[in-house]
Amino acid sequence: MQKRFITDKITWTWMLFSLILILTMPLIMGVGLYLKSAPIFEHQSLWQLITGSNWSPTRGNFGFWPFISSSLYVTILSFILAVPVCLFAGIYLTQFASGTLNKIMHPVIDILAGLPSVIYGVWGILIIVPFVSKVLAPFFNVTSSGYSLFAGGIVLAIMCIPYMLNMLIEVFNTVPAGMKEASLALGATYWEAVKHVVVRKSFPGIISAYGLGLAKAFGETIAVMMVVGNRIQVSVNPFEAGYPLPALIANNYGEMLSIPMYDAALMFAALLLLVIILIINLIFRYFIYKATQQ
Amino acid sequence: MIPYIIPSEGTNDLGHDSDLSLRGNGSQPVVRVKNLNVFAGEHHILKNINLEIPRNKITVLLGPSGCGKTTLLKCMNKLTDLYKELKVSGSIYIDDDDILNAQGYIPEIRQRMGLLSQRPFPLPMSIFRNVSYGIKLKGISDKKLIAHNVEKYLREVGLWEEVKDRLNQPATSLSIGQQQRLCLARGLAVKPHIILADEPTSALDPISSKIIENLFKELKKNYTIILVTHVLRQAVRLADNVVFMYYGEIIEQGPPERLFNEPATEKLKEYIYEGN
Ligand SMILES: Nc1ncnc2c1ncn2[C@@H]1O[C@H](COP(=O)(O)OP(=O)(O)OP(=O)(O)O)[C@@H](O)[C@H]1O
Ligand SMILES: [Mg+2]
């Protein structure tokens, strides 16, 4: 056989192998985590695990609700803060800003998106935590140490903004100029052209950028862990401390062997994280599908 | 703004704009370009253009690639605004309003011109809403009137029968030729009296091109058409008035019989020779 054809075959096999590897990775991880966390299901039902609020590993009580709710709270809070900022910043930079401003902003956004999260955490402790305890909390007439769900949400929002903004800029820039021209030629004002054409055309892209941002935010560990207070409680007050799921795993991984079931519980936490992020992804895929259908 | 005529009871047709005749008298040029200069940095794209476009005629802009035809068309409805690197000076009178120096009501002046670009750019919405878009921008909200007009202009470009059962599908589901006719329909629906067409058939197959050409012949009764084309034969078939551009300047203009049969300049002679 000729060498070219052998190369061709090898390349093909290699590509196929990589593909299968990538496709089965989440499956392998899911199955692995499930097997490792299986013992805890003999102990407590899935429903009890997810909705229970009582967390006392030494007594064998594993209720994950404080962690799940903290995670959801911080993520949703960060999202409420980040979504409008990203949208308007993205529209402004791609549709209104001068070329010079763009030349300055793009590298800045890239750098911010690439910073390790521990830096955001340190920065959160230095700036956001005091800001929450000294400015925000008094403003709302509550006392807070600053290490709170609110601080976690703000830090997370600031982390996610450059990440999502980068994608949004990409998305807005793919709208062809001719489409905007068409809308203007029909009598739209510039803002109407942006709203009716650029934003509308980008809609599936906007959703997918936000979906990726949300999944990333939900799994973010270090930065949030540093400012959120890490107290196990279910709270609706954003000035109270919380304890997100990723922080639980990161904080307790070392000591897990000494208490029975603890390792299984932490594996279950990881499984939960995986499943929730999968669900977020599926929901956003569905929205994207819906949006592209229109 | 050209007012929409609300059809009275019984009549269901808006008729074609009889009110157009109110704008200036019939022999006055519709578009007058005065001392137009366009720069992109050091690059002088359009060099002191002076031009008058006669009413209800097809004026063909000819010239080699890169000579500034598209830029000239974009100046006419001030789409050059979108390109911050372009510096535009001079005046362009649409009817009696200088669009380049008008303040505030530019969208209204733009609605006097329908734009057809080289490639169709359907708006990211349904077929129906592509046509109703401009109508709504004119402040019309009566659903019946909008639907009536959508049908009317889709019929005018010969698209109605092909799309009447799929009006709510995205416009991108149409073929390129159909999309181009849709773009023409949505342009006509805002009741312009000028049509700016930038190589409107260059992306189309011969049959779709023929349809557009025939539409133009039909439309020139009511519209002033400015057409950029690279197809000399198309120019011969359609032109009432020819403008030949070369590197940002107008070299020759006049009736097609004279320009094509006895070109006065070497450059036009060469261009026609190459074209055949
Ligand atoms: N936004 C812009 N920035 C810089 N230069 C530009 C811009 N738009 C057009 N030009 C330049 O102006 C010149 C004329 O361009 P234009 O598109 O008007 O040519 P054209 O006659 O339409 O050519 P074609 O027949 O190929 O479409 C070209 O040299 C082009 O590079
Ligand atoms: Mg061109």
CSV table of N, CA and C in Angstrom, one decimal, chain A residues 115-175:
chain,number,residue,atom,x,y,z
A,115,LEU,N,-7.3,35.8,33.5
A,115,LEU,CA,-6.7,35.8,34.9
A,115,LEU,C,-7.2,34.6,35.7
A,116,PRO,N,-6.3,34.0,36.5
A,116,PRO,CA,-6.6,32.9,37.3
A,116,PRO,C,-7.6,33.3,38.4
A,117,SER,N,-8.5,32.4,38.8
A,117,SER,CA,-9.6,32.9,39.6
A,117,SER,C,-9.2,33.3,41.0
A,118,VAL,N,-8.0,32.7,41.4
A,118,VAL,CA,-7.6,33.1,42.8
A,118,VAL,C,-7.3,34.6,42.9
A,119,ILE,N,-6.9,35.2,41.8
A,119,ILE,CA,-6.7,36.6,41.8
A,119,ILE,C,-8.0,37.4,42.0
A,120,TYR,N,-9.0,36.9,41.4
A,120,TYR,CA,-10.4,37.5,41.6
A,120,TYR,C,-10.8,37.3,43.1
A,121,GLY,N,-10.4,36.2,43.6
A,121,GLY,CA,-10.7,35.9,45.0
A,121,GLY,C,-10.0,36.9,46.0
A,122,VAL,N,-8.7,37.1,45.8
A,122,VAL,CA,-7.9,38.0,46.6
A,122,VAL,C,-8.5,39.4,46.5
A,123,TRP,N,-8.8,39.8,45.3
A,123,TRP,CA,-9.3,41.1,45.0
A,123,TRP,C,-10.7,41.2,45.6
A,124,GLY,N,-11.4,40.2,45.6
A,124,GLY,CA,-12.7,40.2,46.3
A,124,GLY,C,-12.6,40.4,47.8
A,125,ILE,N,-11.6,39.8,48.4
A,125,ILE,CA,-11.4,39.9,49.9
A,125,ILE,C,-11.0,41.4,50.1
A,126,LEU,N,-10.1,41.9,49.3
A,126,LEU,CA,-9.6,43.3,49.5
A,126,LEU,C,-10.6,44.3,49.3
A,127,ILE,N,-11.5,44.2,48.2
A,127,ILE,CA,-12.4,45.3,47.8
A,127,ILE,C,-13.8,45.0,48.1
A,128,ILE,N,-14.3,43.8,47.6
A,128,ILE,CA,-15.7,43.5,47.6
A,128,ILE,C,-16.2,43.3,49.0
A,129,VAL,N,-15.5,42.4,49.8
A,129,VAL,CA,-16.0,42.1,51.1
A,129,VAL,C,-16.1,43.4,52.0
A,130,PRO,N,-15.1,44.2,52.0
A,130,PRO,CA,-15.3,45.5,52.8
A,130,PRO,C,-16.4,46.3,52.2
A,131,PHE,N,-16.5,46.4,50.9
A,131,PHE,CA,-17.6,47.1,50.2
A,131,PHE,C,-18.9,46.7,50.7
A,132,VAL,N,-19.1,45.3,50.7
A,132,VAL,CA,-20.4,44.8,51.2
A,132,VAL,C,-20.7,45.1,52.6
A,133,SER,N,-19.7,45.0,53.5
A,133,SER,CA,-19.9,45.1,54.9
A,133,SER,C,-20.0,46.6,55.3
A,134,LYS,N,-19.3,47.5,54.6
A,134,LYS,CA,-19.2,48.9,55.0
A,134,LYS,C,-20.2,49.8,54.2
A,135,VAL,N,-20.5,49.4,53.0
A,135,VAL,CA,-21.3,50.3,52.2
A,135,VAL,C,-22.7,49.7,51.9
A,136,LEU,N,-22.7,48.5,51.3
A,136,LEU,CA,-24.0,47.9,50.9
A,136,LEU,C,-24.9,47.5,52.1
A,137,ALA,N,-24.3,46.8,53.1
A,137,ALA,CA,-25.1,46.4,54.2
A,137,ALA,C,-25.7,47.5,55.0
A,138,PRO,N,-24.9,48.6,55.4
A,138,PRO,CA,-25.5,49.7,56.1
A,138,PRO,C,-26.6,50.4,55.2
A,139,PHE,N,-26.4,50.4,53.9
A,139,PHE,CA,-27.4,51.0,53.0
A,139,PHE,C,-28.7,50.3,53.2
A,140,PHE,N,-28.7,49.0,53.3
A,140,PHE,CA,-29.9,48.2,53.5
A,140,PHE,C,-30.3,48.0,54.9
A,141,ASN,N,-29.5,48.6,55.8
A,141,ASN,CA,-29.8,48.6,57.3
A,141,ASN,C,-29.6,47.2,57.9
A,142,VAL,N,-28.6,46.5,57.4
A,142,VAL,CA,-28.3,45.2,58.0
A,142,VAL,C,-26.8,45.2,58.4
A,143,THR,N,-26.5,44.3,59.3
A,143,THR,CA,-25.1,44.1,59.6
A,143,THR,C,-24.6,42.9,58.9
A,144,SER,N,-23.4,43.0,58.4
A,144,SER,CA,-22.8,41.8,57.7
A,144,SER,C,-21.3,41.9,57.8
A,145,SER,N,-20.7,40.7,57.9
A,145,SER,CA,-19.2,40.7,58.0
A,145,SER,C,-18.6,41.0,56.6
A,146,GLY,N,-19.5,40.9,55.6
A,146,GLY,CA,-19.0,41.1,54.2
A,146,GLY,C,-18.8,39.8,53.5
A,147,TYR,N,-18.4,38.8,54.3
A,147,TYR,CA,-18.2,37.5,53.7
A,147,TYR,C,-19.6,36.9,53.5
A,148,SER,N,-20.2,37.0,52.3
A,148,SER,CA,-21.6,36.7,52.1
A,148,SER,C,-21.9,36.2,50.7
A,149,LEU,N,-23.1,35.8,50.6
A,149,LEU,CA,-23.6,35.4,49.2
A,149,LEU,C,-23.5,36.6,48.3
A,150,PHE,N,-23.8,37.8,48.8
A,150,PHE,CA,-23.7,39.0,47.9
A,150,PHE,C,-22.3,39.1,47.4
A,151,ALA,N,-21.3,39.0,48.3
A,151,ALA,CA,-19.9,39.2,47.9
A,151,ALA,C,-19.5,38.1,46.8
A,152,GLY,N,-20.0,36.9,47.1
A,152,GLY,CA,-19.8,35.8,46.1
A,152,GLY,C,-20.4,36.1,44.8
A,153,GLY,N,-21.6,36.6,44.8
A,153,GLY,CA,-22.3,37.0,43.5
A,153,GLY,C,-21.5,38.1,42.8
A,154,ILE,N,-21.1,39.1,43.5
A,154,ILE,CA,-20.4,40.2,42.8
A,154,ILE,C,-19.1,39.7,42.2
A,155,VAL,N,-18.3,39.0,43.0
A,155,VAL,CA,-17.0,38.5,42.5
A,155,VAL,C,-17.2,37.6,41.3
A,156,LEU,N,-18.2,36.7,41.4
A,156,LEU,CA,-18.5,35.8,40.3
A,156,LEU,C,-19.0,36.6,39.0
A,157,ALA,N,-19.8,37.6,39.2
A,157,ALA,CA,-20.2,38.4,38.1
A,157,ALA,C,-19.0,39.0,37.4
A,158,ILE,N,-18.1,39.6,38.2
A,158,ILE,CA,-16.9,40.3,37.7
A,158,ILE,C,-16.1,39.3,36.9
A,159,MET,N,-16.0,38.1,37.4
A,159,MET,CA,-15.2,37.0,36.7
A,159,MET,C,-15.9,36.6,35.4
A,160,CYS,N,-17.2,36.6,35.4
A,160,CYS,CA,-17.9,36.0,34.2
A,160,CYS,C,-18.0,37.1,33.1
A,161,ILE,N,-18.0,38.4,33.5
A,161,ILE,CA,-18.3,39.4,32.5
A,161,ILE,C,-17.3,39.4,31.4
A,162,PRO,N,-16.0,39.4,31.6
A,162,PRO,CA,-15.1,39.3,30.5
A,162,PRO,C,-15.2,38.1,29.6
A,163,TYR,N,-15.5,37.0,30.3
A,163,TYR,CA,-15.6,35.7,29.6
A,163,TYR,C,-16.8,35.7,28.6
A,164,MET,N,-18.0,36.2,29.2
A,164,MET,CA,-19.2,36.3,28.3
A,164,MET,C,-19.1,37.4,27.3
A,165,LEU,N,-18.5,38.5,27.7
A,165,LEU,CA,-18.4,39.7,26.8
A,165,LEU,C,-17.6,39.3,25.6
A,166,ASN,N,-16.5,38.6,25.8
A,166,ASN,CA,-15.7,38.1,24.7
A,166,ASN,C,-16.5,37.4,23.6
A,167,MET,N,-17.4,36.5,24.1
A,167,MET,CA,-18.2,35.7,23.2
A,167,MET,C,-19.2,36.6,22.5
A,168,LEU,N,-19.8,37.5,23.3
A,168,LEU,CA,-20.8,38.4,22.7
A,168,LEU,C,-20.3,39.3,21.6
A,169,ILE,N,-19.1,39.8,21.9
A,169,ILE,CA,-18.4,40.7,20.8
A,169,ILE,C,-18.3,39.9,19.6
A,170,GLU,N,-17.8,38.7,19.7
A,170,GLU,CA,-17.6,37.7,18.6
A,170,GLU,C,-19.0,37.6,17.8
A,171,VAL,N,-20.0,37.3,18.6
A,171,VAL,CA,-21.3,37.1,18.0
A,171,VAL,C,-21.8,38.3,17.3
A,172,PHE,N,-21.7,39.5,17.9
A,172,PHE,CA,-22.3,40.7,17.3
A,172,PHE,C,-21.5,41.1,16.1
A,173,ASN,N,-20.2,40.8,16.0
A,173,ASN,CA,-19.4,41.1,14.9
A,173,ASN,C,-19.7,40.2,13.7
A,174,THR,N,-20.3,39.1,13.9
A,174,THR,CA,-20.6,38.3,12.7
A,174,THR,C,-21.9,38.7,12.0
A,175,VAL,N,-22.6,39.7,12.5
A,175,VAL,CA,-23.8,40.2,11.8
A,175,VAL,C,-23.3,41.0,10.6
